[in-house]
Amino acid sequence: MTISSPAPGPEVVGFFDPATHNVTYLVSDPATGAALIIDPVLDYDPASARTSTGSIDRVLQAAGDSGLRLERVLETHAHADHLTGADVIRARSGAPVGIGDGISLVQKTFGDLFELDTTVEAFDETYADGARFDLGQFPVEVMHTPGHTPACVSYRIGDAIFVGDALFMPDYGSARCDFPGGDARTLYRSIQKILALPDATRVFVGHDYLPKEGRTDFRWETSVGEEKANIHIAGRSEEDFVAMREARDATLSPPQLILPALQVNICAGALPPAETSGKRFLKLPMNVV
């Protein structure tokens, strides 16, 4: 596949959340003031079931201080490790929320699990593979990169690509594929799509957990050239990757917030409707996960 050389890139600011190791990105075109936010976090304390908006406030404050105009909130997938702040940002700013059109598969699976009636209309925009729109002077291309989940997408914006959980930093590896609809072979092929981009392409990952040895500072920016040395990819065939990934996934526990996160995130971050008492309730299906 021939990939054209990337255009000059947008300005990117990452906001690291130590509670979930998630990185939220504020991406902008300084020339026009156009901006978007990728993978925002709604703070959630599982012990008290309380939400707060400190993480959202910091991103929006930075956008306001820079005089940016927020045009979209983008999700790389329906996250299992944190609640999304997309709906809060949409309510405050009017910016539409977008996600890959594979979200319908995830909604079906987890809508059934939680007995929720949710549809793709929870999101304002859903993107087919290759969908395009603009961020000021920069073209945005949606690349379907499933495997971690069937709805995963990456966003290529000028000389940058935001890969969600498809890849982590080169010294940490790749994402698990044992969630419903996940598939290690599919992830390997998605990663090859990313690695086919020019080596100088900036890569922004969705999390950093730090390797067991070596680096002690959190990072979330690398490059396609550097990712070719990723410890889960370099020197591995597709079959080797699948065997490694499936063996590793078999040792992993479910994410701590998977049950509250997914029932909120398949609804674009909208919390459950209030009961007549005014209280909202999350569901915790027992003995099924």
Tab-separated table of C-alpha atoms in Angstrom:
chain	number	residue	atom	x	y	z
A	1	MET	CA	0.000	0.000	0.000
A	2	THR	CA	1.382	3.377	-1.019
A	3	ILE	CA	1.256	6.042	1.677
A	4	SER	CA	1.784	9.659	0.688
A	5	SER	CA	4.171	11.761	2.718
A	6	PRO	CA	2.370	13.363	5.673
A	7	ALA	CA	1.636	17.062	5.799
A	8	PRO	CA	3.130	19.198	8.593
A	9	GLY	CA	1.491	18.322	11.827
A	10	PRO	CA	-0.828	19.807	14.425
A	11	GLU	CA	0.096	20.983	17.894
A	12	VAL	CA	-0.449	18.204	20.430
A	13	VAL	CA	-0.688	18.435	24.211
A	14	GLY	CA	-1.046	15.236	26.236
A	15	PHE	CA	-2.705	15.055	29.666
A	16	PHE	CA	-1.663	11.959	31.624
A	17	ASP	CA	-4.109	10.543	34.174
A	18	PRO	CA	-2.138	8.630	36.837
A	19	ALA	CA	-5.250	6.843	38.112
A	20	THR	CA	-5.889	5.046	34.792
A	21	HIS	CA	-2.595	5.656	32.955
A	22	ASN	CA	-4.717	7.090	30.138
A	23	VAL	CA	-3.539	9.993	27.995
A	24	THR	CA	-6.051	12.577	26.768
A	25	TYR	CA	-4.941	14.649	23.799
A	26	LEU	CA	-5.733	18.247	22.940
A	27	VAL	CA	-4.936	18.555	19.232
A	28	SER	CA	-5.070	21.885	17.456
A	29	ASP	CA	-4.220	23.943	14.410
A	30	PRO	CA	-2.773	27.143	15.910
A	31	ALA	CA	-3.221	28.994	12.614
A	32	THR	CA	-7.016	28.677	12.700
A	33	GLY	CA	-7.720	27.925	16.370
A	34	ALA	CA	-9.512	24.685	15.474
A	35	ALA	CA	-9.123	21.941	18.075
A	36	LEU	CA	-10.324	18.499	19.045
A	37	ILE	CA	-9.969	16.290	22.113
A	38	ILE	CA	-9.143	12.587	21.919
A	39	ASP	CA	-10.048	10.067	24.668
A	40	PRO	CA	-11.055	12.354	27.571
A	41	VAL	CA	-11.381	10.967	31.109
A	42	LEU	CA	-14.285	11.391	33.534
A	43	ASP	CA	-12.769	10.915	36.973
A	44	TYR	CA	-14.434	8.084	38.887
A	45	ASP	CA	-13.839	6.784	42.407
A	46	PRO	CA	-14.980	3.135	42.503
A	47	ALA	CA	-15.117	3.054	46.308
A	48	SER	CA	-17.723	5.815	46.520
A	49	ALA	CA	-19.111	5.631	42.943
A	50	ARG	CA	-18.551	9.373	42.676
A	51	THR	CA	-17.615	11.149	39.472
A	52	SER	CA	-15.720	14.396	39.170
A	53	THR	CA	-14.420	16.500	36.323
A	54	GLY	CA	-10.917	17.576	37.300
A	55	SER	CA	-9.336	15.881	34.286
A	56	ILE	CA	-11.883	17.416	31.924
A	57	ASP	CA	-11.484	20.822	33.522
A	58	ARG	CA	-7.727	20.810	32.917
A	59	VAL	CA	-8.074	20.048	29.219
A	60	LEU	CA	-10.821	22.607	28.650
A	61	GLN	CA	-8.897	25.211	30.631
A	62	ALA	CA	-5.861	24.658	28.416
A	63	ALA	CA	-8.015	24.992	25.303
A	64	GLY	CA	-9.575	28.191	26.613
A	65	ASP	CA	-6.255	29.693	27.648
A	66	SER	CA	-4.960	29.131	24.112
A	67	GLY	CA	-8.065	30.631	22.502
A	68	LEU	CA	-8.923	27.376	20.755
A	69	ARG	CA	-12.293	26.490	19.217
A	70	LEU	CA	-13.298	22.934	20.081
A	71	GLU	CA	-14.781	21.208	17.031
A	72	ARG	CA	-14.951	17.520	18.005
A	73	VAL	CA	-14.435	14.986	20.748
A	74	LEU	CA	-13.027	11.726	19.373
A	75	GLU	CA	-12.904	8.269	20.911
A	76	THR	CA	-10.427	5.663	19.697
A	77	HIS	CA	-12.690	2.905	21.110
A	78	ALA	CA	-15.061	2.107	23.962
A	79	HIS	CA	-12.587	1.975	26.827
A	80	ALA	CA	-12.674	-0.650	29.570
A	81	ASP	CA	-10.295	1.090	31.976
A	82	HIS	CA	-11.840	4.529	32.470
A	83	LEU	CA	-15.114	6.360	32.038
A	84	THR	CA	-15.095	8.756	29.115
A	85	GLY	CA	-15.619	12.460	29.649
A	86	ALA	CA	-16.998	12.906	26.132
A	87	ASP	CA	-20.590	13.561	27.150
A	88	VAL	CA	-19.583	16.177	29.720
A	89	ILE	CA	-17.470	18.000	27.148
A	90	ARG	CA	-20.292	17.785	24.607
A	91	ALA	CA	-22.720	19.316	27.113
A	92	ARG	CA	-20.334	22.138	27.970
A	93	SER	CA	-19.077	22.962	24.482
A	94	GLY	CA	-21.586	21.648	21.977
A	95	ALA	CA	-18.802	19.712	20.220
A	96	PRO	CA	-20.026	16.477	18.612
A	97	VAL	CA	-18.660	13.110	19.764
A	98	GLY	CA	-17.256	10.721	17.157
A	99	ILE	CA	-16.103	7.080	17.143
A	100	GLY	CA	-15.524	4.283	14.619
A	101	ASP	CA	-18.626	2.658	13.201
A	102	GLY	CA	-17.617	-0.686	14.718
A	103	ILE	CA	-19.087	0.662	17.951
A	104	SER	CA	-22.397	-0.966	16.992
A	105	LEU	CA	-20.824	-4.412	17.583
A	106	VAL	CA	-19.559	-3.380	21.008
A	107	GLN	CA	-22.910	-1.833	21.914
A	108	LYS	CA	-24.693	-5.050	20.995
A	109	THR	CA	-22.396	-7.196	23.145
A	110	PHE	CA	-22.381	-4.993	26.219
A	111	GLY	CA	-25.904	-3.664	25.767
A	112	ASP	CA	-27.044	-7.263	26.158
A	113	LEU	CA	-24.751	-7.791	29.169
A	114	PHE	CA	-26.075	-4.744	31.004
A	115	GLU	CA	-29.588	-4.968	29.542
A	116	LEU	CA	-29.250	-1.456	28.156
A	117	ASP	CA	-31.097	-0.048	25.169
A	118	THR	CA	-28.363	1.886	23.373
A	119	THR	CA	-27.689	2.596	19.709
A	120	VAL	CA	-25.069	4.348	17.602
A	121	GLU	CA	-27.177	7.501	17.942
A	122	ALA	CA	-25.575	7.917	21.365
A	123	PHE	CA	-22.656	9.230	19.290
A	124	ASP	CA	-23.049	12.203	16.986
A	125	GLU	CA	-20.693	10.820	14.329
A	126	THR	CA	-19.540	7.290	13.473
A	127	TYR	CA	-16.699	6.811	11.014
A	128	ALA	CA	-16.117	4.214	8.329
A	129	ASP	CA	-12.567	3.171	7.530
A	130	GLY	CA	-10.995	5.945	5.447
A	131	ALA	CA	-13.468	8.630	6.537
A	132	ARG	CA	-12.041	12.142	6.320
A	133	PHE	CA	-12.708	15.575	7.770
A	134	ASP	CA	-10.569	18.600	8.527
A	135	LEU	CA	-9.026	20.121	11.617
A	136	GLY	CA	-8.347	23.633	10.380
A	137	GLN	CA	-5.700	23.246	7.666
A	138	PHE	CA	-4.952	19.614	8.590
A	139	PRO	CA	-6.787	16.648	7.050
A	140	VAL	CA	-7.954	13.993	9.497
A	141	GLU	CA	-8.107	10.394	8.259
A	142	VAL	CA	-9.853	7.652	10.220
A	143	MET	CA	-8.051	4.308	10.049
A	144	HIS	CA	-9.830	1.246	11.390
A	145	THR	CA	-7.294	-0.589	13.572
A	146	PRO	CA	-9.328	-3.306	15.337
A	147	GLY	CA	-7.997	-6.213	17.360
A	148	HIS	CA	-7.987	-4.839	20.899
A	149	THR	CA	-11.718	-4.323	20.287
A	150	PRO	CA	-13.718	-4.522	17.050
A	151	ALA	CA	-14.388	-0.768	17.214
A	152	CYS	CA	-10.813	0.509	17.533
A	153	VAL	CA	-9.731	3.293	15.201
A	154	SER	CA	-6.655	5.480	14.831
A	155	TYR	CA	-6.770	9.111	13.768
A	156	ARG	CA	-4.102	10.323	11.354
A	157	ILE	CA	-3.789	14.110	11.471
A	158	GLY	CA	-1.038	15.582	9.310
A	159	ASP	CA	2.246	14.028	10.453
A	160	ALA	CA	0.707	12.508	13.600
A	161	ILE	CA	-1.352	9.420	14.337
A	162	PHE	CA	-3.299	8.688	17.523
A	163	VAL	CA	-3.426	4.918	17.906
A	164	GLY	CA	-5.422	4.402	21.094
A	165	ASP	CA	-4.578	0.979	22.529
A	166	ALA	CA	-3.330	-0.692	19.337
A	167	LEU	CA	0.271	0.072	20.280
A	168	PHE	CA	1.969	1.299	23.417
A	169	MET	CA	5.481	2.688	23.753
A	170	PRO	CA	8.058	0.489	21.986
A	171	ASP	CA	9.496	-0.777	25.283
A	172	TYR	CA	6.051	-1.828	26.576
A	173	GLY	CA	4.330	-3.531	23.653
A	174	SER	CA	0.726	-3.835	22.535
A	175	ALA	CA	-2.803	-4.106	23.898
A	176	ARG	CA	-4.644	-7.182	25.112
A	177	CYS	CA	-7.050	-8.862	22.701
A	178	ASP	CA	-9.197	-10.992	25.026
A	179	PHE	CA	-12.197	-8.687	25.320
A	180	PRO	CA	-15.349	-9.761	23.413
A	181	GLY	CA	-14.703	-9.244	19.703
A	182	GLY	CA	-10.962	-8.814	20.232
A	183	ASP	CA	-8.556	-10.834	18.118
A	184	ALA	CA	-4.756	-11.007	18.192
A	185	ARG	CA	-4.418	-11.808	14.499
A	186	THR	CA	-6.557	-8.804	13.612
A	187	LEU	CA	-4.463	-6.589	15.891
A	188	TYR	CA	-1.239	-7.740	14.223
A	189	ARG	CA	-2.626	-6.742	10.826
A	190	SER	CA	-3.850	-3.394	12.171
A	191	ILE	CA	-0.386	-2.688	13.549
A	192	GLN	CA	1.107	-3.401	10.135
A	193	LYS	CA	-1.145	-0.691	8.688
A	194	ILE	CA	0.271	1.774	11.190
A	195	LEU	CA	3.852	0.685	10.531
A	196	ALA	CA	3.328	1.218	6.780
A	197	LEU	CA	3.184	4.973	7.408
A	198	PRO	CA	6.383	7.040	6.957
A	199	ASP	CA	8.951	6.428	9.707
A	200	ALA	CA	8.865	10.082	10.777
A	201	THR	CA	5.136	9.948	11.554
A	202	ARG	CA	4.574	10.933	15.180
A	203	VAL	CA	2.758	8.200	17.122
A	204	PHE	CA	0.676	9.107	20.180
A	205	VAL	CA	-0.334	6.136	22.319
A	206	GLY	CA	-3.366	5.788	24.565
A	207	HIS	CA	-1.605	4.653	27.740
A	208	ASP	CA	1.765	4.256	29.346
A	209	TYR	CA	2.254	1.751	32.168
A	210	LEU	CA	6.100	1.751	32.260
A	211	PRO	CA	8.173	-1.346	31.472
A	212	LYS	CA	9.257	-3.598	34.337
A	213	GLU	CA	12.862	-2.528	33.869
A	214	GLY	CA	14.527	0.542	32.424
A	215	ARG	CA	12.522	3.688	31.831
A	216	THR	CA	10.932	5.329	34.886
A	217	ASP	CA	9.324	8.406	33.290
A	218	PHE	CA	5.913	8.238	31.653
A	219	ARG	CA	5.893	8.899	27.907
A	220	TRP	CA	3.255	8.825	25.214
A	221	GLU	CA	4.903	10.087	22.027
A	222	THR	CA	7.058	7.950	19.759
A	223	SER	CA	7.313	7.452	15.967
A	224	VAL	CA	6.539	4.828	13.368
A	225	GLY	CA	10.263	4.224	12.927
A	226	GLU	CA	10.708	3.625	16.651
A	227	GLU	CA	7.608	1.410	16.832
A	228	LYS	CA	9.185	-0.959	14.316
A	229	ALA	CA	11.413	-1.990	17.240
A	230	ASN	CA	8.380	-2.559	19.534
A	231	ILE	CA	9.129	-5.500	21.825
A	232	HIS	CA	5.922	-7.284	20.772
A	233	ILE	CA	6.463	-6.757	17.042
A	234	ALA	CA	10.132	-6.695	16.070
A	235	GLY	CA	11.301	-10.018	14.682
A	236	ARG	CA	7.914	-11.686	15.156
A	237	SER	CA	5.819	-13.239	12.424
A	238	GLU	CA	2.048	-13.029	12.579
A	239	GLU	CA	1.895	-16.530	14.053
A	240	ASP	CA	4.524	-15.670	16.672
A	241	PHE	CA	2.654	-12.512	17.644
A	242	VAL	CA	-0.652	-14.351	17.995
A	243	ALA	CA	0.923	-17.043	20.188
A	244	MET	CA	2.633	-14.435	22.382
A	245	ARG	CA	-0.436	-12.235	22.692
A	246	GLU	CA	-2.852	-15.060	23.499
A	247	ALA	CA	-0.510	-16.549	26.111
A	248	ARG	CA	-0.011	-13.154	27.730
A	249	ASP	CA	-3.724	-12.329	27.697
A	250	ALA	CA	-4.515	-15.590	29.501
A	251	THR	CA	-2.616	-14.249	32.534
A	252	LEU	CA	-4.381	-10.875	32.743
A	253	SER	CA	-7.187	-9.929	35.123
A	254	PRO	CA	-10.134	-7.795	34.001
A	255	PRO	CA	-9.535	-4.036	34.309
A	256	GLN	CA	-10.758	-2.679	37.642
A	257	LEU	CA	-13.296	-0.338	36.032
A	258	ILE	CA	-14.503	-2.573	33.193
A	259	LEU	CA	-18.102	-2.868	34.439
A	260	PRO	CA	-18.804	0.793	35.204
A	261	ALA	CA	-16.716	1.972	32.257
A	262	LEU	CA	-18.275	-0.028	29.466
A	263	GLN	CA	-21.899	0.616	30.371
A	264	VAL	CA	-21.156	4.353	30.332
A	265	ASN	CA	-18.780	4.385	27.371
A	266	ILE	CA	-21.065	2.576	24.934
A	267	CYS	CA	-23.436	5.502	25.582
A	268	ALA	CA	-20.746	8.080	24.679
A	269	GLY	CA	-20.215	8.881	28.343
A	270	ALA	CA	-23.836	9.580	29.237
A	271	LEU	CA	-24.540	8.428	32.780
A	272	PRO	CA	-27.577	6.192	33.444
A	273	PRO	CA	-30.848	8.122	33.628
A	274	ALA	CA	-31.968	9.174	37.074
A	275	GLU	CA	-34.615	7.155	38.879
A	276	THR	CA	-37.664	8.867	40.366
A	277	SER	CA	-35.620	9.521	43.504
A	278	GLY	CA	-33.078	11.465	41.454
A	279	LYS	CA	-30.384	8.836	42.042
A	280	ARG	CA	-28.459	7.167	39.228
A	281	PHE	CA	-27.430	3.519	39.389
A	282	LEU	CA	-24.760	1.512	37.597
A	283	LYS	CA	-25.339	-2.183	37.042
A	284	LEU	CA	-22.906	-4.865	38.208
A	285	PRO	CA	-23.919	-8.187	36.599
A	286	MET	CA	-22.693	-10.965	38.870
A	287	ASN	CA	-20.734	-14.072	37.869
A	288	VAL	CA	-20.717	-13.280	34.151
A	289	VAL	CA	-17.381	-11.537	33.514
